[in-house]
Amino acid sequence: MTSSHPSSCMLAVGTYTEVLPHVQGSGQGIHLLEFDGATASFAERQVLRDQLTNPSYLCAAPGRLYSVCEKNREATLSVFAIAADGVRLQRMGRFASLGADPCHISINLQAQQLYVSHYSSGELMCHTLDSEGLPDGVPQVIARQGAGPRTDRQGRSHLHCATPSPDGSRVYLCDLGTDTVACHHVLPNRLESEPWQSLQSLPGSGPRHLVLAADGAQAMVVEELSNTVTLYALGEQAQALARVSTLPTDWHGTNTASALRLHPNGELLYAANRGHDSIAVYRVHRAAPWLEPLGFIPVGGRTPRDMAFTPDGAFLLVASQDDHFIRALQLDLCTGLPQAQGQPFRLHSPACLCLLP
């Protein structure tokens, strides 16, 4: 990296490369960008195109980048080596993903497991990783069953994400189709097949993504269909503690909530809105418990699908999928709202922002 500014970082950007029912995808593949915190600007260092169809979600570990290729049939999982200087990616392997439309991927470093969530088939694939960080052997398949009250979106299980606990001992699955957050214990080389605990969200709410407090005692879940965020207590006495809307009270248009990010300080929470095209900001009062609405950030582009914080938490990077750009928002950590913003960086159909370690 050329800049030593504390906000500077390398990030990989996943895109939609095909037209799908939910996106007019025109992306090129995976873009490797350098963000300069001193100027709030991006520079492209590499574009990976070969055999990359809809690399719509990414995750990273030291020296490795993992990507889904979101397809209804013949979906794949790709693994890349990250160069020592962070400015180059090289493919290490490409593996079949046995379900339909993998939409999320995450890594459990403590357990050396990789989790791939399949939206259309409602399955989780749990891969054991070898010493090189590559999937080893046949993955464990956890197939979920059920449906929700929204016949247009909840005709069956739709697994949207799997998030490991900070200590790596549990994994939380968000099932949009059944309005469920399911917790599985982590075992050597696999997960417990049946959930240890299931949290039921409001009917028709559609849990999409989940973030955990640093101690793993509470979870915040963004619910795509009801445009809400719910704060949960976890553990033996798991329950919903607070629920707030992601939208202004006077908004009556169509909207679906998307990404959810907890600031590194653990106090500020950000939820993206596709339709209202904004980011809702909250202060997390864990002891109260309460999610205090602080305001809304207009993104200036359609369909903000993903967000990421710079390593120091000074900037929030936002991807506008349907207006084809990424923008950096410099945050005022007293208010949680931006005090300045950089110029948009043009990039087709950005779907995921993944900082490299």
Coordinates of N, CA, C and O in Angstrom, one line a residue, residues 265 268 283 294 331-337:
N265 N -16.2 0.6 17.6 CA -16.4 1.0 19.0 C -17.5 0.3 19.7 O -17.7 0.4 21.0
L268 N -22.1 2.2 17.8 CA -22.8 2.7 16.6 C -23.2 1.6 15.7 O -22.3 0.7 15.4
R283 N -27.6 4.3 18.1 CA -26.6 4.1 19.2 C -27.1 2.9 20.0 O -28.3 2.8 20.3
L294 N -30.4 7.6 15.5 CA -29.7 8.9 15.4 C -29.9 9.7 14.2 O -29.6 10.9 14.1
L331 N -16.9 9.8 9.2 CA -17.9 9.8 10.3 C -17.5 10.7 11.4 O -16.3 10.9 11.8
D332 N -18.5 11.4 12.0 CA -18.4 12.1 13.2 C -18.8 11.1 14.3 O -20.0 10.8 14.4
L333 N -17.9 10.6 15.1 CA -18.2 9.5 16.0 C -19.1 10.0 17.2 O -19.6 9.2 18.0
C334 N -19.2 11.3 17.4 CA -20.1 11.8 18.4 C -21.6 11.7 18.0 O -22.5 11.3 18.8
T335 N -21.9 12.0 16.7 CA -23.2 11.9 16.2 C -23.5 10.6 15.5 O -24.7 10.3 15.3
G336 N -22.5 9.9 15.0 CA -22.6 8.7 14.2 C -22.9 9.1 12.7 O -22.9 8.2 11.9
L337 N -23.0 10.3 12.4 CA -23.4 10.8 11.0 C -22.1 11.3 10.3 O -21.1 11.6 10.9

